[in-house]
């Protein structure tokens, strides 16, 4: 028999069997200190995820990602297409923040905060434990022929999974089209909104497929964040890790023998009970080291601590630790790479705060009509412009007017003289700017325009006014 370590885990994943077919994982129900904390956090995050699109701040949805109409709202701050740079900057900050967090603390996000893990492990999986029982009972049920018990259990589970998937799809839609519109559609009934109903059923089908069948493969195969771990993690990153120095000792792991003193025999503290594998929702053996499949769910920490307790060995054989902590006993400290990320993040956040303060609730643009030059009417020079006013607030502007602030002159609206800009809407039209010829000092002159609502200045903007070339 070869003495070489078993490296076969590098060529296979637990979710696919030797014939290339799906291998269902039946993880044991976790229990312990970390699981209890994760449960508490998940209740809070579930409440947040499900309620965020229905919470309003100053009339703005707390979180809205209306990609189709390009309307976004983050923490109640509305973002318009004109604010897209702020939105992009926020996303960049999110990515840099997550990168920093990953470099320092590994995949904590996956285990504690990711919606996929929260729904899978804290909602669907727990319903499964409730209906089908723990690991052993689930495995028996899977192998069992289709008798009355299996049909009943499967039907109950699938119906509950479908109902929850449908609810998640509704909330997902509220994030996409806005909760007001969703409630409006619900009131009108499905027959009035067939296309939305179809979209809703497609989303429901996708969620059902993910949580009933695809499951942990999202983290292993589909999630791009998971695949970035290889480049982000290093020996100083804190992860759910097996203390191989302690676990393997000088003579490797071995089955538990209570008559044996392992400090004398030289055997490691790992008693090879394999409970850390049995409880793992991605089916891996954490003793093989940090792996892409590990979502840092902490189930193996809890399970191993329970085992260590039972055999009277110190807890923490699997724990949050960096490779350097395990091998060199080095405590966590900020590395140069982390300091670099912190510096970049601080600068980006500073810029974002500045931009948010500078950002206006109203945006007005006045553009010269393409191809039009100036016109002279007696002692007055006139240019024609188009204008756009964006009202980003949740109140209508009932009485909007323009005033030429600099130089002296007049603004004349074409057509409708009473401008009303509805909340969260855009208004556009045409206007003339007329300036006495003695005020026109250049052939291309900057002019300043004030936009007023009920006599109150709400925005100023500039544009270029054309005059005769004789000024050159
Ligand atoms: S649960 Fe702990 S003791 Fe048991 S195999 Fe895993 S690491 Fe070893
Ligand atoms: S190895 Fe441990 S922390 Fe990682 S996914 Fe499996 S049980 Fe969770």
Short mmCIF file of C-alpha atoms and ligand atoms in Angstrom, two decimals:
data_model
loop_
_atom_site.label_atom_id
_atom_site.label_comp_id
_atom_site.label_asym_id
_atom_site.label_seq_id
_atom_site.Cartn_x
_atom_site.Cartn_y
_atom_site.Cartn_z
CA UNK A 1 0.00 0.00 0.00
CA UNK A 2 1.32 3.46 -0.88
CA UNK A 3 2.36 5.77 1.96
CA UNK A 4 1.59 8.84 -0.10
CA UNK A 5 -1.22 11.03 1.28
CA UNK A 6 -4.61 10.59 -0.40
CA UNK A 7 -4.83 13.50 -2.82
CA UNK A 8 -7.88 12.24 -4.71
CA UNK A 9 -9.98 15.13 -3.34
CA UNK A 10 -8.12 17.42 -5.75
CA UNK A 11 -9.60 15.68 -8.82
CA UNK A 12 -13.22 15.36 -7.74
CA UNK A 13 -16.07 17.22 -6.11
CA UNK A 14 -18.40 15.69 -3.60
CA UNK A 15 -21.52 16.70 -5.53
CA UNK A 16 -20.67 14.58 -8.60
CA UNK A 17 -20.20 10.82 -8.40
CA UNK A 18 -17.75 8.66 -10.36
CA UNK A 19 -20.22 8.23 -13.19
CA UNK A 20 -20.49 12.01 -13.52
CA UNK A 21 -24.00 12.11 -12.08
CA UNK A 22 -25.33 14.35 -9.32
CA UNK A 23 -24.40 13.11 -5.89
CA UNK A 24 -26.90 14.45 -3.38
CA UNK A 25 -25.38 15.61 -0.11
CA UNK A 26 -27.27 14.78 3.06
CA UNK A 27 -25.54 16.88 5.69
CA UNK A 28 -26.19 16.15 9.34
CA UNK A 29 -28.22 18.85 11.09
CA UNK A 30 -25.67 21.23 12.63
CA UNK A 31 -25.83 22.29 16.24
CA UNK A 32 -23.60 24.34 18.48
CA UNK A 33 -22.48 27.82 19.40
CA UNK A 34 -21.81 29.09 15.88
CA UNK A 35 -24.98 27.58 14.44
CA UNK A 36 -27.06 29.34 17.10
CA UNK A 37 -25.39 32.66 16.27
CA UNK A 38 -25.90 32.11 12.55
CA UNK A 39 -29.56 31.36 13.16
CA UNK A 40 -30.02 34.64 15.03
CA UNK A 41 -28.23 36.62 12.33
CA UNK A 42 -30.22 34.88 9.61
CA UNK A 43 -33.54 35.87 11.24
CA UNK A 44 -32.43 39.47 11.15
CA UNK A 45 -31.11 39.27 7.57
CA UNK A 46 -34.22 37.46 6.32
CA UNK A 47 -36.41 40.14 7.86
CA UNK A 48 -34.22 42.75 6.18
CA UNK A 49 -34.14 41.06 2.75
CA UNK A 50 -37.89 40.51 2.70
CA UNK A 51 -38.87 43.94 3.99
CA UNK A 52 -36.27 46.23 2.33
CA UNK A 53 -38.29 46.83 -0.87
CA UNK A 54 -41.36 47.74 1.20
CA UNK A 55 -39.61 50.28 3.45
CA UNK A 56 -39.72 53.90 2.27
CA UNK A 57 -37.49 56.79 3.28
CA UNK A 58 -38.75 60.22 2.21
CA UNK A 59 -40.98 58.35 -0.22
CA UNK A 60 -38.05 56.47 -1.78
CA UNK A 61 -37.87 52.70 -1.66
CA UNK A 62 -35.09 51.60 0.72
CA UNK A 63 -33.56 49.29 -1.90
CA UNK A 64 -34.58 49.38 -5.56
CA UNK A 65 -32.75 48.01 -8.60
CA UNK A 66 -35.05 48.88 -11.48
CA UNK A 67 -32.67 48.00 -14.30
CA UNK A 68 -35.31 48.33 -17.03
CA UNK A 69 -36.19 51.94 -16.18
CA UNK A 70 -32.69 52.65 -14.89
CA UNK A 71 -33.96 53.76 -11.48
CA UNK A 72 -32.01 52.76 -8.43
CA UNK A 73 -32.40 53.51 -4.76
CA UNK A 74 -29.85 52.48 -2.18
CA UNK A 75 -30.64 53.03 1.52
CA UNK A 76 -33.37 55.42 0.41
CA UNK A 77 -31.03 57.52 -1.79
CA UNK A 78 -32.52 57.64 -5.31
CA UNK A 79 -30.07 57.26 -8.19
CA UNK A 80 -31.01 58.44 -11.66
CA UNK A 81 -29.29 57.64 -14.97
CA UNK A 82 -27.66 61.08 -14.48
CA UNK A 83 -26.22 59.83 -11.16
CA UNK A 84 -24.92 56.65 -12.67
CA UNK A 85 -21.32 57.53 -11.80
CA UNK A 86 -22.32 57.56 -8.11
CA UNK A 87 -24.00 54.19 -8.49
CA UNK A 88 -20.94 52.75 -10.23
CA UNK A 89 -18.69 54.21 -7.51
CA UNK A 90 -20.87 52.59 -4.83
CA UNK A 91 -20.54 49.26 -6.60
CA UNK A 92 -16.73 49.66 -6.83
CA UNK A 93 -16.65 50.43 -3.09
CA UNK A 94 -18.69 47.28 -2.48
CA UNK A 95 -16.25 45.17 -4.52
CA UNK A 96 -13.12 46.68 -2.88
CA UNK A 97 -14.73 46.31 0.58
CA UNK A 98 -15.61 42.69 -0.08
CA UNK A 99 -12.10 42.04 -1.43
CA UNK A 100 -10.53 43.53 1.69
CA UNK A 101 -12.87 41.58 3.89
CA UNK A 102 -12.02 38.37 2.01
CA UNK A 103 -8.27 38.93 2.16
CA UNK A 104 -8.55 39.41 5.94
CA UNK A 105 -11.37 37.07 6.93
CA UNK A 106 -11.82 34.63 4.05
CA UNK A 107 -15.34 33.65 3.01
CA UNK A 108 -17.13 34.93 6.12
CA UNK A 109 -19.61 36.62 3.77
CA UNK A 110 -20.58 33.26 2.23
CA UNK A 111 -21.30 31.55 5.53
CA UNK A 112 -22.95 34.39 7.41
CA UNK A 113 -24.41 36.94 5.00
CA UNK A 114 -24.94 35.49 1.52
CA UNK A 115 -28.67 35.24 0.64
CA UNK A 116 -28.04 31.89 -1.09
CA UNK A 117 -26.62 30.35 2.12
CA UNK A 118 -29.24 31.99 4.31
CA UNK A 119 -32.16 30.70 2.24
CA UNK A 120 -30.56 27.29 1.62
CA UNK A 121 -29.27 26.47 5.07
CA UNK A 122 -31.60 28.44 7.29
CA UNK A 123 -34.90 28.11 5.43
CA UNK A 124 -35.08 25.25 2.93
CA UNK A 125 -32.68 22.86 4.69
CA UNK A 126 -34.41 23.35 8.03
CA UNK A 127 -37.79 22.62 6.47
CA UNK A 128 -36.23 19.46 5.05
CA UNK A 129 -34.95 18.39 8.49
CA UNK A 130 -38.43 19.06 9.85
CA UNK A 131 -40.22 16.95 7.20
CA UNK A 132 -37.67 14.26 6.29
CA UNK A 133 -35.66 14.05 9.52
CA UNK A 134 -31.89 14.19 9.98
CA UNK A 135 -29.19 12.81 7.66
CA UNK A 136 -29.82 9.10 8.26
CA UNK A 137 -33.59 9.39 7.80
CA UNK A 138 -33.11 11.49 4.64
CA UNK A 139 -30.77 8.90 3.14
CA UNK A 140 -33.19 6.10 3.94
CA UNK A 141 -36.07 8.05 2.44
CA UNK A 142 -34.11 8.75 -0.76
CA UNK A 143 -33.41 5.03 -1.26
CA UNK A 144 -36.87 3.93 -0.21
CA UNK A 145 -39.40 2.89 -2.85
CA UNK A 146 -42.32 5.23 -3.59
CA UNK A 147 -44.67 4.14 -0.83
CA UNK A 148 -47.35 6.26 0.91
CA UNK A 149 -44.86 7.76 3.39
CA UNK A 150 -42.42 8.88 0.72
CA UNK A 151 -45.16 10.33 -1.52
CA UNK A 152 -46.67 12.23 1.43
CA UNK A 153 -43.33 13.63 2.61
CA UNK A 154 -42.18 14.58 -0.88
CA UNK A 155 -45.48 16.26 -1.74
CA UNK A 156 -45.52 18.31 1.47
CA UNK A 157 -41.90 19.35 0.95
CA UNK A 158 -42.27 20.27 -2.72
CA UNK A 159 -45.45 22.28 -2.12
CA UNK A 160 -43.82 24.21 0.75
CA UNK A 161 -40.67 24.78 -1.33
CA UNK A 162 -42.80 26.04 -4.22
CA UNK A 163 -44.78 28.44 -2.02
CA UNK A 164 -41.58 29.87 -0.50
CA UNK A 165 -39.97 30.16 -3.95
CA UNK A 166 -43.08 32.05 -5.12
CA UNK A 167 -42.82 34.44 -2.16
CA UNK A 168 -39.11 35.01 -2.81
CA UNK A 169 -39.91 35.65 -6.50
CA UNK A 170 -42.46 38.31 -5.48
CA UNK A 171 -39.94 40.06 -3.24
CA UNK A 172 -37.32 39.80 -5.98
CA UNK A 173 -39.79 41.48 -8.35
CA UNK A 174 -40.37 44.23 -5.78
CA UNK A 175 -36.61 44.92 -5.86
CA UNK A 176 -36.74 45.07 -9.66
CA UNK A 177 -39.92 46.99 -10.50
CA UNK A 178 -40.67 48.63 -7.15
CA UNK A 179 -43.01 47.50 -4.37
CA UNK A 180 -45.72 50.05 -5.29
CA UNK A 181 -45.99 48.64 -8.78
CA UNK A 182 -45.99 45.07 -7.48
CA UNK A 183 -48.83 45.82 -5.03
CA UNK A 184 -50.69 47.60 -7.83
CA UNK A 185 -50.36 44.49 -10.05
CA UNK A 186 -51.54 42.26 -7.21
CA UNK A 187 -54.60 44.46 -6.71
CA UNK A 188 -55.39 44.46 -10.44
CA UNK A 189 -55.13 40.67 -10.51
CA UNK A 190 -53.08 38.26 -12.66
CA UNK A 191 -55.42 38.38 -15.70
CA UNK A 192 -54.59 42.08 -16.18
CA UNK A 193 -50.84 41.47 -15.97
CA UNK A 194 -50.13 38.26 -17.81
CA UNK A 195 -46.54 39.18 -18.79
CA UNK A 196 -45.64 40.01 -15.17
CA UNK A 197 -47.23 36.75 -14.03
CA UNK A 198 -45.11 34.83 -16.55
CA UNK A 199 -41.96 36.60 -15.30
CA UNK A 200 -42.99 35.79 -11.72
CA UNK A 201 -43.48 32.11 -12.53
CA UNK A 202 -40.10 31.98 -14.30
CA UNK A 203 -38.39 33.48 -11.22
CA UNK A 204 -40.30 31.03 -9.01
CA UNK A 205 -39.11 28.14 -11.19
CA UNK A 206 -35.50 29.35 -10.99
CA UNK A 207 -35.61 29.70 -7.18
CA UNK A 208 -37.33 26.33 -6.83
CA UNK A 209 -34.71 24.67 -9.05
CA UNK A 210 -31.87 26.28 -7.06
CA UNK A 211 -33.14 25.43 -3.59
CA UNK A 212 -34.74 22.05 -4.29
CA UNK A 213 -32.12 20.58 -6.60
CA UNK A 214 -29.10 22.71 -7.59
CA UNK A 215 -28.33 23.78 -3.99
CA UNK A 216 -24.64 23.98 -2.93
CA UNK A 217 -23.57 23.78 -6.59
CA UNK A 218 -24.37 27.50 -6.84
CA UNK A 219 -21.43 28.13 -4.46
CA UNK A 220 -19.16 25.51 -6.02
CA UNK A 221 -19.80 25.92 -9.73
CA UNK A 222 -21.73 29.11 -10.46
CA UNK A 223 -20.68 31.82 -7.98
CA UNK A 224 -17.87 34.03 -9.34
CA UNK A 225 -16.99 35.25 -5.84
CA UNK A 226 -16.23 31.69 -4.75
CA UNK A 227 -13.88 31.23 -7.68
CA UNK A 228 -11.92 34.36 -6.76
CA UNK A 229 -10.80 32.85 -3.45
CA UNK A 230 -7.68 31.33 -4.96
CA UNK A 231 -6.23 34.76 -5.74
CA UNK A 232 -7.55 36.58 -2.69
CA UNK A 233 -6.58 34.26 0.15
CA UNK A 234 -3.09 33.85 1.51
CA UNK A 235 -1.48 32.31 4.58
CA UNK A 236 -2.54 35.25 6.70
CA UNK A 237 -6.24 35.13 5.80
CA UNK A 238 -8.48 33.89 8.59
CA UNK A 239 -10.63 30.96 7.51
CA UNK A 240 -12.46 28.01 8.91
CA UNK A 241 -9.38 25.82 9.22
CA UNK A 242 -8.34 22.47 10.58
CA UNK A 243 -5.36 22.74 12.93
CA UNK A 244 -3.33 20.08 11.15
CA UNK A 245 -0.34 20.56 13.47
CA UNK A 246 -2.43 19.58 16.47
CA UNK A 247 -4.77 17.22 14.63
CA UNK A 248 -2.09 15.11 12.97
CA UNK A 249 0.56 15.23 15.74
CA UNK A 250 3.77 13.33 14.92
CA UNK A 251 2.10 10.07 13.96
CA UNK A 252 -1.02 11.30 12.22
CA UNK A 253 -4.68 11.04 13.11
CA UNK A 254 -6.08 7.84 14.57
CA UNK A 255 -9.31 6.40 15.93
CA UNK A 256 -10.11 7.23 19.54
CA UNK A 257 -8.90 4.84 22.19
CA UNK A 258 -9.69 6.07 25.68
CA UNK A 259 -6.94 3.89 27.23
CA UNK A 260 -4.33 5.67 25.17
CA UNK A 261 -2.53 8.89 26.20
CA UNK A 262 -2.08 10.70 22.89
CA UNK A 263 0.56 13.07 24.29
CA UNK A 264 2.75 10.00 24.80
CA UNK A 265 1.75 7.96 21.74
CA UNK A 266 2.45 10.96 19.46
CA UNK A 267 -0.90 10.62 17.68
CA UNK A 268 -2.77 13.78 16.75
CA UNK A 269 -5.95 15.04 18.39
CA UNK A 270 -8.11 14.21 15.36
CA UNK A 271 -9.87 10.97 16.19
CA UNK A 272 -10.87 10.46 12.55
CA UNK A 273 -14.57 10.31 13.42
CA UNK A 274 -15.38 12.06 10.11
CA UNK A 275 -18.22 14.01 11.72
CA UNK A 276 -16.83 17.24 10.21
CA UNK A 277 -17.40 15.69 6.75
CA UNK A 278 -20.83 14.33 7.63
CA UNK A 279 -22.08 17.77 8.72
CA UNK A 280 -20.59 19.69 5.79
CA UNK A 281 -23.24 21.05 3.38
CA UNK A 282 -20.77 20.94 0.47
CA UNK A 283 -19.55 17.46 1.38
CA UNK A 284 -15.85 18.25 1.74
CA UNK A 285 -13.21 17.17 4.22
CA UNK A 286 -11.85 20.35 5.77
CA UNK A 287 -8.82 18.37 6.96
CA UNK A 288 -7.55 18.52 3.37
CA UNK A 289 -7.00 22.26 3.83
CA UNK A 290 -8.79 25.35 2.54
CA UNK A 291 -10.86 24.43 -0.50
CA UNK A 292 -12.92 26.36 -3.01
CA UNK A 293 -16.03 24.43 -1.94
CA UNK A 294 -15.82 25.60 1.68
CA UNK A 295 -18.40 28.33 2.30
CA UNK A 296 -17.17 28.95 5.85
CA UNK A 297 -20.49 27.90 7.32
CA UNK A 298 -18.83 26.85 10.64
CA UNK A 299 -20.86 23.61 10.88
CA UNK A 300 -17.64 21.58 11.11
CA UNK A 301 -16.32 23.82 13.92
CA UNK A 302 -19.43 23.14 16.00
CA UNK A 303 -19.37 19.42 15.23
CA UNK A 304 -15.68 18.96 16.00
CA UNK A 305 -16.02 20.97 19.25
CA UNK A 306 -18.79 18.60 20.34
CA UNK A 307 -16.55 15.61 19.58
CA UNK A 308 -13.57 17.15 21.39
CA UNK A 309 -15.82 17.79 24.40
CA UNK A 310 -16.93 14.18 24.42
CA UNK A 311 -13.39 12.78 24.33
CA UNK A 312 -12.03 15.32 26.80
CA UNK A 313 -9.67 17.12 24.41
CA UNK A 314 -9.50 20.92 24.04
CA UNK A 315 -11.98 22.46 21.62
CA UNK A 316 -10.84 24.43 18.56
CA UNK A 317 -9.26 21.66 16.49
CA UNK A 318 -11.27 23.20 13.66
CA UNK A 319 -11.58 26.93 14.21
CA UNK A 320 -11.24 30.38 12.65
CA UNK A 321 -7.49 30.64 12.07
CA UNK A 322 -4.94 31.55 9.43
CA UNK A 323 -2.36 29.07 8.14
CA UNK A 324 0.37 31.19 9.78
CA UNK A 325 -1.45 31.04 13.09
CA UNK A 326 -1.61 27.25 12.91
CA UNK A 327 1.96 26.68 11.74
CA UNK A 328 3.91 29.64 13.15
CA UNK A 329 1.55 30.56 16.02
CA UNK A 330 1.40 34.10 14.60
CA UNK A 331 -1.56 36.23 15.68
CA UNK A 332 -3.60 38.15 13.11
CA UNK A 333 -2.12 41.44 11.98
CA UNK A 334 -2.72 43.79 9.08
CA UNK A 335 -0.54 42.97 6.07
CA UNK A 336 0.73 45.50 3.52
CA UNK A 337 -1.89 44.23 1.05
CA UNK A 338 -4.69 44.83 3.55
CA UNK A 339 -3.35 48.31 4.37
CA UNK A 340 -3.34 49.07 0.63
CA UNK A 341 -6.99 48.01 0.28
CA UNK A 342 -7.93 50.05 3.38
CA UNK A 343 -6.25 53.15 1.89
CA UNK A 344 -8.05 52.71 -1.47
CA UNK A 345 -11.35 52.07 0.29
CA UNK A 346 -10.98 55.17 2.49
CA UNK A 347 -10.28 57.36 -0.54
CA UNK A 348 -13.23 55.92 -2.49
CA UNK A 349 -15.62 56.38 0.44
CA UNK A 350 -14.39 59.98 0.87
CA UNK A 351 -15.06 60.68 -2.83
CA UNK A 352 -18.50 59.08 -2.58
CA UNK A 353 -19.48 61.18 0.45
CA UNK A 354 -18.28 64.31 -1.36
CA UNK A 355 -20.29 63.44 -4.48
CA UNK A 356 -23.41 62.70 -2.43
CA UNK A 357 -23.17 66.13 -0.79
CA UNK A 358 -22.62 67.86 -4.12
CA UNK A 359 -25.45 66.02 -5.81
CA UNK A 360 -28.64 67.98 -6.48
CA UNK A 361 -32.23 66.83 -6.16
CA UNK A 362 -32.88 68.65 -9.39
CA UNK A 363 -30.94 68.46 -12.58
CA UNK A 364 -31.40 71.03 -15.35
CA UNK A 365 -29.63 71.03 -18.70
CA UNK A 366 -29.97 73.62 -21.46
CA UNK A 367 -28.51 72.67 -24.86
CA UNK A 368 -28.29 74.73 -28.00
CA UNK A 369 -30.41 73.33 -30.81
CA UNK A 370 -27.96 71.55 -33.17
CA UNK A 371 -27.30 73.39 -36.43
CA UNK A 372 -28.86 76.67 -35.21
CA UNK A 373 -26.80 79.87 -35.09
CA UNK A 374 -27.91 83.18 -33.60
CA UNK A 375 -30.64 85.46 -34.87
CA UNK A 376 -30.60 89.26 -34.66
CA UNK A 377 -33.87 91.07 -34.01
CA UNK A 378 -33.11 94.80 -33.95
CA UNK A 379 -30.84 95.39 -30.96
CA UNK A 380 -31.35 91.92 -29.52
CA UNK A 381 -29.47 88.65 -30.28
CA UNK A 382 -31.50 85.48 -29.88
CA UNK A 383 -30.50 81.77 -29.64
CA UNK A 384 -32.82 78.78 -29.48
CA UNK A 385 -32.25 75.96 -26.93
CA UNK A 386 -33.81 72.75 -25.71
CA UNK A 387 -34.00 72.12 -22.00
CA UNK A 388 -34.44 69.12 -19.70
CA UNK A 389 -35.39 69.23 -16.03
CA UNK A 390 -35.14 66.09 -13.92
CA UNK A 391 -37.06 66.10 -10.64
CA UNK A 392 -35.38 63.46 -8.45
CA UNK A 393 -37.55 64.28 -5.43
CA UNK A 394 -40.84 62.67 -4.45
CA UNK A 395 -42.76 66.00 -4.68
CA UNK A 396 -44.10 67.66 -7.84
CA UNK A 397 -42.62 71.02 -8.90
CA UNK A 398 -45.85 72.91 -9.62
CA UNK A 399 -44.59 76.18 -11.04
CA UNK A 400 -41.18 76.08 -12.70
CA UNK A 401 -39.64 79.13 -14.39
CA UNK A 402 -36.29 80.20 -15.85
CA UNK A 403 -34.35 83.39 -15.30
CA UNK A 404 -31.22 84.55 -17.09
CA UNK A 405 -28.85 85.28 -14.19
CA UNK A 406 -25.90 86.48 -16.29
CA UNK A 407 -25.66 88.59 -18.45
CA UNK A 408 -28.73 90.82 -18.72
CA UNK A 409 -31.40 89.37 -20.95
CA UNK A 410 -34.56 87.37 -21.13
CA UNK A 411 -35.71 83.77 -21.42
CA UNK A 412 -38.85 83.06 -23.45
CA UNK A 413 -40.49 79.64 -23.36
CA UNK A 414 -41.86 78.10 -26.53
CA UNK A 415 -45.34 76.58 -26.17
CA UNK A 416 -46.50 75.71 -22.65
CA UNK A 417 -45.63 78.59 -20.30
CA UNK A 418 -46.71 76.79 -17.11
CA UNK A 419 -44.16 74.10 -16.41
CA UNK A 420 -45.07 71.33 -13.97
CA UNK A 421 -42.38 68.71 -13.35
CA UNK A 422 -43.88 65.65 -11.73
CA UNK A 423 -42.07 63.80 -8.95
CA UNK A 424 -39.30 61.47 -10.15
CA UNK A 425 -39.97 62.63 -13.70
CA UNK A 426 -38.29 64.42 -16.56
CA UNK A 427 -39.68 67.46 -18.38
CA UNK A 428 -38.29 68.84 -21.62
CA UNK A 429 -39.05 71.72 -23.92
CA UNK A 430 -37.69 74.57 -26.03
CA UNK A 431 -36.79 78.14 -25.07
CA UNK A 432 -35.24 81.28 -26.52
CA UNK A 433 -32.57 83.33 -24.79
CA UNK A 434 -32.56 86.96 -25.88
CA UNK A 435 -29.67 89.24 -24.96
CA UNK A 436 -29.25 92.96 -25.89
CA UNK A 437 -26.44 93.26 -28.43
CA UNK A 438 -24.37 95.52 -26.17
CA UNK A 439 -24.24 92.66 -23.59
CA UNK A 440 -22.91 90.14 -26.11
CA UNK A 441 -19.16 90.43 -25.63
CA UNK A 442 -17.99 87.28 -27.45
CA UNK A 443 -19.17 85.13 -30.32
CA UNK A 444 -19.30 82.14 -27.92
CA UNK A 445 -20.35 83.32 -24.52
CA UNK A 446 -21.15 81.39 -21.32
CA UNK A 447 -24.52 82.34 -19.87
CA UNK A 448 -25.88 81.42 -16.45
CA UNK A 449 -29.50 80.34 -16.04
CA UNK A 450 -31.46 80.03 -12.80
CA UNK A 451 -34.29 77.45 -12.49
CA UNK A 452 -37.01 78.43 -9.98
CA UNK A 453 -40.00 76.68 -8.49
CA UNK A 454 -42.60 79.02 -7.00
CA UNK A 455 -39.97 81.76 -7.04
CA UNK A 456 -37.40 79.65 -5.14
CA UNK A 457 -34.10 78.89 -6.83
CA UNK A 458 -33.79 75.09 -7.22
CA UNK A 459 -30.90 74.79 -9.67
CA UNK A 460 -28.49 76.82 -11.76
CA UNK A 461 -26.96 75.77 -15.02
CA UNK A 462 -24.84 77.23 -17.82
CA UNK A 463 -24.88 77.05 -21.57
CA UNK A 464 -23.12 78.62 -24.55
CA UNK A 465 -24.70 81.57 -26.34
CA UNK A 466 -23.64 82.43 -29.90
CA UNK A 467 -23.18 86.00 -31.13
CA UNK A 468 -21.80 87.72 -34.24
CA UNK A 469 -18.14 86.88 -35.12
CA UNK A 470 -17.16 90.58 -35.31
CA UNK A 471 -16.10 90.32 -31.63
CA UNK A 472 -13.02 88.30 -32.56
S1 LIG B 1 -14.71 16.14 13.62
FE1 LIG B 1 -12.74 16.73 14.46
S2 LIG B 1 -12.00 14.84 15.31
FE2 LIG B 1 -13.61 14.21 13.97
S3 LIG B 1 -12.59 13.82 12.02
FE3 LIG B 1 -13.22 15.95 11.99
S4 LIG B 1 -11.43 17.05 12.69
FE4 LIG B 1 -11.14 14.91 13.28
S1 LIG B 2 -15.71 22.66 5.51
FE1 LIG B 2 -16.76 23.33 7.36
S2 LIG B 2 -17.05 25.52 7.11
FE2 LIG B 2 -16.51 24.67 5.12
S3 LIG B 2 -18.49 24.32 4.14
FE3 LIG B 2 -17.87 22.40 5.12
S4 LIG B 2 -18.80 22.50 7.16
FE4 LIG B 2 -18.89 24.55 6.33
#
